[in-house]
Each structure stands twice: as structure tokens, then as C-alpha cells.
GROMACS .gro file of C-alpha atoms in nm:
model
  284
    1UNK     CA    1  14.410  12.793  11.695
    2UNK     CA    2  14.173  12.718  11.437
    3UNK     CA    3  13.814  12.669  11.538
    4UNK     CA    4  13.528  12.498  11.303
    5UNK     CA    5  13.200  12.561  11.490
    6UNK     CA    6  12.954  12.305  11.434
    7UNK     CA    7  12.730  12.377  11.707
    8UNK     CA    8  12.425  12.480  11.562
    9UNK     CA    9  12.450  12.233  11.271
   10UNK     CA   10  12.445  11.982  11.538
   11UNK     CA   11  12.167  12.095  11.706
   12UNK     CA   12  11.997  12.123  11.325
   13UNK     CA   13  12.076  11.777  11.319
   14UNK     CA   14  11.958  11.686  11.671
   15UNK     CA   15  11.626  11.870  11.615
   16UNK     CA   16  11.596  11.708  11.245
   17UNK     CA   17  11.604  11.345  11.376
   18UNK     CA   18  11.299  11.419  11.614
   19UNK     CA   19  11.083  11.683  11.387
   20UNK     CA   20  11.195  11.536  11.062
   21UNK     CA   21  11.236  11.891  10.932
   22UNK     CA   22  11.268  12.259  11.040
   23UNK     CA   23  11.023  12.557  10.974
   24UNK     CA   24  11.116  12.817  10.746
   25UNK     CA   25  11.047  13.180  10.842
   26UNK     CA   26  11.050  13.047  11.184
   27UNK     CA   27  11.196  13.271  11.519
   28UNK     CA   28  11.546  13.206  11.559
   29UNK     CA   29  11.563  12.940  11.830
   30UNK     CA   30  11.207  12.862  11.858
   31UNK     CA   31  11.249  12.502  11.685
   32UNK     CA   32  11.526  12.491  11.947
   33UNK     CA   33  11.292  12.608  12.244
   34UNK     CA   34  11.018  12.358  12.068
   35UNK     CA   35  11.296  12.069  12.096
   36UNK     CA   36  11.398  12.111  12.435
   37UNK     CA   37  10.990  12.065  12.544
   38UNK     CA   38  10.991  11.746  12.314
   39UNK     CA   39  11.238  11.604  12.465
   40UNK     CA   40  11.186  11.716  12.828
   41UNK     CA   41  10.823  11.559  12.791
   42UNK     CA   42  10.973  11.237  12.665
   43UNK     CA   43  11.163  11.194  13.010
   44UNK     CA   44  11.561  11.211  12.965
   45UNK     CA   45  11.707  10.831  12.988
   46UNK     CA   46  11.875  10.903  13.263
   47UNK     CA   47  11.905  10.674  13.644
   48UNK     CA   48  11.659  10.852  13.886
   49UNK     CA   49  11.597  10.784  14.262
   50UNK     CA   50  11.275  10.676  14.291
   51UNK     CA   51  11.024  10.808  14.536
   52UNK     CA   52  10.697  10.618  14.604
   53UNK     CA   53  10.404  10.798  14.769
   54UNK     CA   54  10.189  10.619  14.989
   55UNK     CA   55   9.924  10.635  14.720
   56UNK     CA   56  10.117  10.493  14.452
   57UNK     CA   57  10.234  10.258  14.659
   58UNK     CA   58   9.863  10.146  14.736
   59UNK     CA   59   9.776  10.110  14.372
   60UNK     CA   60  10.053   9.920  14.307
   61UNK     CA   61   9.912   9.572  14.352
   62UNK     CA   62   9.604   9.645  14.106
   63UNK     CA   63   9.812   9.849  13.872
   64UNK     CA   64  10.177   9.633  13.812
   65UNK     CA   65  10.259   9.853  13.538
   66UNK     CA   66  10.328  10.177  13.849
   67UNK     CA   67  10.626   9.893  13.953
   68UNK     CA   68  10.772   9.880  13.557
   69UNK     CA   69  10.758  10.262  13.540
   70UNK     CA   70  10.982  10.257  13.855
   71UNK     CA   71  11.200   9.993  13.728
   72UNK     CA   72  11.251  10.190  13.441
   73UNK     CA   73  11.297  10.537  13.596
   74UNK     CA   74  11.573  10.393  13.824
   75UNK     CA   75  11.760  10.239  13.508
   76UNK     CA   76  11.756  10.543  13.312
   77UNK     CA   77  11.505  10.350  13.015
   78UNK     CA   78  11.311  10.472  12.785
   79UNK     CA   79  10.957  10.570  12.891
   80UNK     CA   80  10.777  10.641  12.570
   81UNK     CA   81  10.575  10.338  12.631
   82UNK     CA   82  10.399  10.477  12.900
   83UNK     CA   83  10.390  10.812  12.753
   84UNK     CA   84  10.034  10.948  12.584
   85UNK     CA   85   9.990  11.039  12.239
   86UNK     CA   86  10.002  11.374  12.293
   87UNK     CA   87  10.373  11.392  12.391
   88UNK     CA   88  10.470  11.141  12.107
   89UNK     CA   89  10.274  11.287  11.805
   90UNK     CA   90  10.268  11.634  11.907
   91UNK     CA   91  10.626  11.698  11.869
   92UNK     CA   92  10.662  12.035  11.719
   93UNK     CA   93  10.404  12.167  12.010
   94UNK     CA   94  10.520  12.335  12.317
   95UNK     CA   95  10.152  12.346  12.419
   96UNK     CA   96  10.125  11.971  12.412
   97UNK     CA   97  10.127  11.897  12.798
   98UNK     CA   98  10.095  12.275  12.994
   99UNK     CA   99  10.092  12.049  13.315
  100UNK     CA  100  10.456  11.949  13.252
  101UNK     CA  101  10.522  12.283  13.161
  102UNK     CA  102  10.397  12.436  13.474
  103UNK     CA  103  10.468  12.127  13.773
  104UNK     CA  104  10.694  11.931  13.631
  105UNK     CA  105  10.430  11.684  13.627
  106UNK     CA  106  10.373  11.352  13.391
  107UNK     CA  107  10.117  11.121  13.336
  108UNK     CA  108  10.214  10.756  13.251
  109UNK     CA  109   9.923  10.508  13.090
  110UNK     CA  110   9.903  10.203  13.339
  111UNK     CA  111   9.636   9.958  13.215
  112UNK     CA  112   9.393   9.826  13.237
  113UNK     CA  113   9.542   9.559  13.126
  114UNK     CA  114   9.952   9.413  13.173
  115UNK     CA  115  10.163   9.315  12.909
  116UNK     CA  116  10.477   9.332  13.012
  117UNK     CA  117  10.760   9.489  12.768
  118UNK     CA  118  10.458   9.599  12.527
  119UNK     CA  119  10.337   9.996  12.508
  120UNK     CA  120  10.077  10.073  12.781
  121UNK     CA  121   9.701  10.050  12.703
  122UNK     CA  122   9.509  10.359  12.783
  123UNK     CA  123   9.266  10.386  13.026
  124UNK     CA  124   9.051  10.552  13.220
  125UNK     CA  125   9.272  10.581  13.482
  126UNK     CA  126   9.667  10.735  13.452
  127UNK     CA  127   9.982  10.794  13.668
  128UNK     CA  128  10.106  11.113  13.788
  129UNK     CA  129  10.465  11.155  13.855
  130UNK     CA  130  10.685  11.437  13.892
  131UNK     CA  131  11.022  11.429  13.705
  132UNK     CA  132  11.325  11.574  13.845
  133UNK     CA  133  11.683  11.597  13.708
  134UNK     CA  134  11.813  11.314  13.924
  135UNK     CA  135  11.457  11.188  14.125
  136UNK     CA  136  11.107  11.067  14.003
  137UNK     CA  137  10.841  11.085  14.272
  138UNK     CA  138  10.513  10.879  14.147
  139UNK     CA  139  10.240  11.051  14.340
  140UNK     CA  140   9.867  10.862  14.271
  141UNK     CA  141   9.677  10.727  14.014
  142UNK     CA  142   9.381  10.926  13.869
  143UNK     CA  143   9.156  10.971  13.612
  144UNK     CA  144   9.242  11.171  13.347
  145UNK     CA  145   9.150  11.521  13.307
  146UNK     CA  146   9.306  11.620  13.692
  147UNK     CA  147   9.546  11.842  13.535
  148UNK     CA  148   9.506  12.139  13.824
  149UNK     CA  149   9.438  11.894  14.099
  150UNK     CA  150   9.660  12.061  14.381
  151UNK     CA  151   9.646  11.800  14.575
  152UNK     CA  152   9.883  11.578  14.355
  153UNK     CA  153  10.135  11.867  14.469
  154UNK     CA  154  10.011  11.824  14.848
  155UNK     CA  155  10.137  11.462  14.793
  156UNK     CA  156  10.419  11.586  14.623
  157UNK     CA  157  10.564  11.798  14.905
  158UNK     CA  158  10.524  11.504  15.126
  159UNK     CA  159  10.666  11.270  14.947
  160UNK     CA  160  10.967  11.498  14.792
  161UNK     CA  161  10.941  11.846  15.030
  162UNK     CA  162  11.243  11.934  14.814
  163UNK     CA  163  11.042  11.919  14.524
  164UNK     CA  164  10.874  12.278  14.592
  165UNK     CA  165  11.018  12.619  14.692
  166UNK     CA  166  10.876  12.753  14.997
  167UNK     CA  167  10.787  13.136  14.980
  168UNK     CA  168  10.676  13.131  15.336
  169UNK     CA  169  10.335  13.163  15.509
  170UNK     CA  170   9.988  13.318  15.352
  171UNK     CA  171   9.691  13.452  15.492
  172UNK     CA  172   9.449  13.482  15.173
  173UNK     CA  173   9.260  13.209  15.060
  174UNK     CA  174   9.421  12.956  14.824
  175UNK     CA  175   9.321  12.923  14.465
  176UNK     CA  176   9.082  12.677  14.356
  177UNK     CA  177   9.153  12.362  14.143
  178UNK     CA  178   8.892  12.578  13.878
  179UNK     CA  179   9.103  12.898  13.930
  180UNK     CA  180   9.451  12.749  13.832
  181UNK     CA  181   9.262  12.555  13.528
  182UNK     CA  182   9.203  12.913  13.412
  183UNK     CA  183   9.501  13.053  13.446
  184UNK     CA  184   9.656  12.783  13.282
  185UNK     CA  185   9.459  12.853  13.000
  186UNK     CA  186   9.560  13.228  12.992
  187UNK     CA  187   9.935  13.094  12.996
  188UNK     CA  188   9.987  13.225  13.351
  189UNK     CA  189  10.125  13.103  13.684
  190UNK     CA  190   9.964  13.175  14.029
  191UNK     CA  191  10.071  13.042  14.362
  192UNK     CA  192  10.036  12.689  14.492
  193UNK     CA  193   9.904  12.724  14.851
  194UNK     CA  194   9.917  12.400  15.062
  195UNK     CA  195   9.828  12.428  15.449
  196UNK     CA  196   9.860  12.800  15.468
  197UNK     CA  197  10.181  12.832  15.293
  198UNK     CA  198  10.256  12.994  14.911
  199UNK     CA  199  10.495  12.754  14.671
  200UNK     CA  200  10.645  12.850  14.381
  201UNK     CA  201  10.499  12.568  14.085
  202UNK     CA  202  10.714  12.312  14.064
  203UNK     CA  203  10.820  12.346  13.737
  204UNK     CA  204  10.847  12.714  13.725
  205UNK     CA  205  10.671  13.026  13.558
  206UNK     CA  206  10.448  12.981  13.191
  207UNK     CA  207  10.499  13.242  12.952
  208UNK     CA  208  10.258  13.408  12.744
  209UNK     CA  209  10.310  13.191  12.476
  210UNK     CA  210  10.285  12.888  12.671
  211UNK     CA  211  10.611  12.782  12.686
  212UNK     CA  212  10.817  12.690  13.005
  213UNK     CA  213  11.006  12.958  13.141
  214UNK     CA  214  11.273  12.688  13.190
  215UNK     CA  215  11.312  12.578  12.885
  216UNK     CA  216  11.339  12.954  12.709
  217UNK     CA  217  11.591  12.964  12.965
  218UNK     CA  218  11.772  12.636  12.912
  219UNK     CA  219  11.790  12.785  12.542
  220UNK     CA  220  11.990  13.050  12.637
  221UNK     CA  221  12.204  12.942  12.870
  222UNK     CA  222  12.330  12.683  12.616
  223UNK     CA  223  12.403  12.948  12.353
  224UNK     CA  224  12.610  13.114  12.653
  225UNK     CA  225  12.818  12.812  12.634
  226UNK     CA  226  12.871  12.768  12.369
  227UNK     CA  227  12.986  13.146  12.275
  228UNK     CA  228  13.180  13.068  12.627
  229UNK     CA  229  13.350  12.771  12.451
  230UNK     CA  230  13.468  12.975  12.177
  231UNK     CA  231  13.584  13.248  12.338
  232UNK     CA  232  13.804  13.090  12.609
  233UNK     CA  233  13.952  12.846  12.326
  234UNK     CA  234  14.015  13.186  12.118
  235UNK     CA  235  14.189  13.360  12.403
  236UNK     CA  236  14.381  13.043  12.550
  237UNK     CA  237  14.190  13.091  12.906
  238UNK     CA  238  14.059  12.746  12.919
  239UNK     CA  239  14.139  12.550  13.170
  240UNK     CA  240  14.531  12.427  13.220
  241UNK     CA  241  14.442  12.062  13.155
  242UNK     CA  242  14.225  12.102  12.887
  243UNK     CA  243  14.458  12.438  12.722
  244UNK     CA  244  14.734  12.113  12.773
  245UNK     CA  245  14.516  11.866  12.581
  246UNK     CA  246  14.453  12.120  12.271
  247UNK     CA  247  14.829  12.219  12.289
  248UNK     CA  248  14.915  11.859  12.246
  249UNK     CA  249  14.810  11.844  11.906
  250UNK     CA  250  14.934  12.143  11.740
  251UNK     CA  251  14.805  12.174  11.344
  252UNK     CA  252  14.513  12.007  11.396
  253UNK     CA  253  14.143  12.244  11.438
  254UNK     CA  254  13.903  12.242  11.718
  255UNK     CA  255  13.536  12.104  11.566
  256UNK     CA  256  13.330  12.223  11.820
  257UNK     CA  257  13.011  12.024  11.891
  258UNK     CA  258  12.735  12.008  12.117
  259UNK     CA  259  12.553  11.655  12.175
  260UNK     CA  260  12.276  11.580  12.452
  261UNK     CA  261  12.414  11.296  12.716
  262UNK     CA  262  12.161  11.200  12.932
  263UNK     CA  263  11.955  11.478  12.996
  264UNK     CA  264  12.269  11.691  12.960
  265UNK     CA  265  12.407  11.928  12.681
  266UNK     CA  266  12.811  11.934  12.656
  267UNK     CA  267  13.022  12.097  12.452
  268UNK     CA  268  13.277  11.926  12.330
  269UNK     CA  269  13.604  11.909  12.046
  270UNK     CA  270  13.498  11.636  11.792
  271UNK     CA  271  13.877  11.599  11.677
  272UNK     CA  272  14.023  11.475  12.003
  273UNK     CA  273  13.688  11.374  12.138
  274UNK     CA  274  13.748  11.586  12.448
  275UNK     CA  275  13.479  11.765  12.674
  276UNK     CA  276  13.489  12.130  12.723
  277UNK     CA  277  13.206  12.261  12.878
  278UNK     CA  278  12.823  12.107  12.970
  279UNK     CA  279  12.521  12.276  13.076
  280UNK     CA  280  12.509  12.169  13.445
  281UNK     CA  281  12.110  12.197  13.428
  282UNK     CA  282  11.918  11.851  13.323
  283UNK     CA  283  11.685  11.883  13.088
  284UNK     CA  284  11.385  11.805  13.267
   0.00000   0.00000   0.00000
């Protein structure tokens, strides 16, 4: 069967519409890797259960913007609105929010003032949320600059124990608020300790580079795919249904694409607008 593979032109494409153009002399994948954080900041539009903490929750009468956010998160809207300049403007920087990177932790711009449906005045003051493939937890409203404050992720692992894997109990002494600031600097990942247990950071390891280890390792596991794709389309060992689908239409080529669907890449055959395969990890 003849396959046209236009994969990586549609990631090109994908990456083109957001950067506006791609470096020459660049790593291979790293305007991919640089994508995936660009769009992970940006919040996929996708519906999320919303969880409240009882912080949020008390801010939310002075603050009416924390209730939009939630409508919004639980519709699967856009959330630039609410997003700082630093995750719109920065695009082409992994580096741009290292809290995200690390927790899985946002900040959305609340105030001080309300206009509803217009983009979110910054103040002194910001949201903290964390984002999750399929839940949102908002956790309290602080003033910016708390970007090692552990005790967003104590409210965190009440509000969403889930949230954070348990590595079990610890006798030494946690690490400071000032201790993970400077490790985040150095692009490295301690332990979060939180009434005498060790977590694992919510959003994973940083590299050296400052990257999220997730999203190096989102990047690979969609050229796995991908390669997958080909390979069992190739050697006939897709699945009977879809084998029966491709069969149907003898003479006419598999285009193989990839496209992003709500937080999720699938690979798919343009010609008969069929799904193959998807990347069963959100982008997140």
C-alpha cells in the first residue's frame, strides 16, 4: 500500500502557525520540544473537572474573575486571557514559566478590576492553579513572585491528593521555599516534603537545559507513533477494522498526518479521514 508521510510537514506547519517561523541550524526536534511547552503553557482547550480549594473559594467573592477561569476550564475555552505575558510573547522559550515546568503549576491574572469577556488586568495579586490532563485545581491567590511557595502544593494535595506521587515517609528536614528557588535556578528537581512525607513535583523532573522532562518525553513518544503508524500500515498488522477500512479503498494512498485535538496528538489517514493511532498522554 502506498504511504505519503506528511507527519513532520504537519507538525512544520503546526509549529509555523504559533512561532511564525523555524530556526535554522537548530537540534532536530527542539522547535518541536519548544512547541509542546508553548502550547502546554497556553492550557489545552479541553473540558476539565474543576476543583476549588478552600482558599480559592474564599477569594472568590473579591476576585469574580477566579469564577470565569472556572467557567472556562470546565468548557474547555480558551484561557489566554488570563494568561501573563510571559507565556504569550515568549513563545519560542522553554524557560518562560520553570514553575509550570516543574509543578504543573499556572498563574492566571484576576484583577483588580472585572470586565467581563475582556483580557485580565494585571495586578499585584495572581491565581495559582494546577493543570491536569482532565482536572484543574485552583489553589489561592497570591502575590506574584511565590513561584517555590510549597505550600500552594500543601493545598494542592488536599484539594487533589491525586495530584502528587507519594514516595513514602522522610525523616530529614524538608527543603526551604529559598532552597527549591535555587535549584530551580540550577535546572534541578529536589523533593517536595509536606508533613513528613517526600513527593515527587507535580509536574515531573527539569532537565539541565530547563526543559520539562515531560515534554522531551512527549516528543518522543509521538515520533514512536508515528514510526508505529507506518510500520503496522507497511506490514498489514493494524488492527482488523481499521486493516478493513484501508482495504476498502484499494488504489488510493495512505497520507499520513498528525493534528493536535484537544490536548491530544493522533495520527491519522488524511484520504479517508480515518484515525489510526493518538498519543494517549494530554499535553499538559
Amino acid at each position: 500500500m502506498l504511504i505519503v508521510d506528511e507527519t513532520q510537514a504537519d507538525l512544520a506547519a503546526m509549529i509555523l502557525a504559533d512561532f511564525g517561523k523555524l530556526r535554522s541550524g537548530a537540534v532536530p526536534g527542539r522547535d518541536l520540544v519548544d512547541w509542546l511547552h508553548y502550547r502546554a503553557r497556553r492550557v489545552a482547550e479541553r473540558p476539565r473537572t474543576v476543583l476549588m480549594s478552600a482558599e480559592a473559594q474564599t477569594h472568590s467573592a473579591a476576585f469574580p474573575a477566579i469564577d470565569d477561569i472556572a467557567t472556562a476550564l470546565r468548557m474547555g475555552a480558551p484561557m489566554t486571557r488570563w494568561l501573563s505575558n510571559s507565556i504569550r510573547k515568549r513563545k519560542t522559550d522553554p524557560k518562560a514559566d520553570l514553575m509550570f515546568n516543574q509543578w504543573k503549576v499556572t498563574h492566571f491574572h484576576i484583577g483588580p478590576t472585572h470586565r467581563p469577556g475582556a483580557r485580565a488586568e494585571q495586578g499585584n495579586l495572581i491565581l495559582f492553579a494546577h493543570i491536569g490532563a482532565d482536572t484543574a485545581a485552583l489553589l489561592d491567590v497570591q502575590a506574584h513572585r511565590a513561584w517555590t511557595r510549597t505550600d500552594l502544593l500543601r493545598i494542592l494535595l488536599r484539594t487533589d491528593p491525586t495530584a502528587m506521587h507519594d514516595l513514602g515517609s522522610t525523616q530529614g528536614p524538608p527543603l526551604t521555599d529559598e532552597q527549591h528557588k535555587v535549584l530551580r535556578r540550577k535546572h534541578t528537581t529536589g523533593p517536595i516534603t509536606i508533613d513528613g512525607r517526600a513527593y515527587v513535583a507535580p509536574g515531573g523532573a527539569l532537565m539541565g537545559s530547563g526543559d520539562g522532562l515531560r515534554f522531551r518525553v512527549m516528543a518522543d513518544h509521538l515520533a514512536f507513533i508515528i514510526q508505529r503508524a507506518l510500520y503496522e500500515i507497511r506490514t498489514n498488522t493494524l488492527q482488523a477494522s481499521l486493516l478493513q477500512c484501508l482495504a476498502g479503498q484499494i488504489g488510493l494512498p495512505v497520507r499520513l498526518g498528525v493534528r493536535l485535538d484537544r490536548g491530544i496528538f493522533v495520527v491519522y489517514d488524511k484520504s479517508r479521514g480515518l484515525d489510526l493511532m493518538q498519543l494517549n498522554t494530554v499535553l499538559a
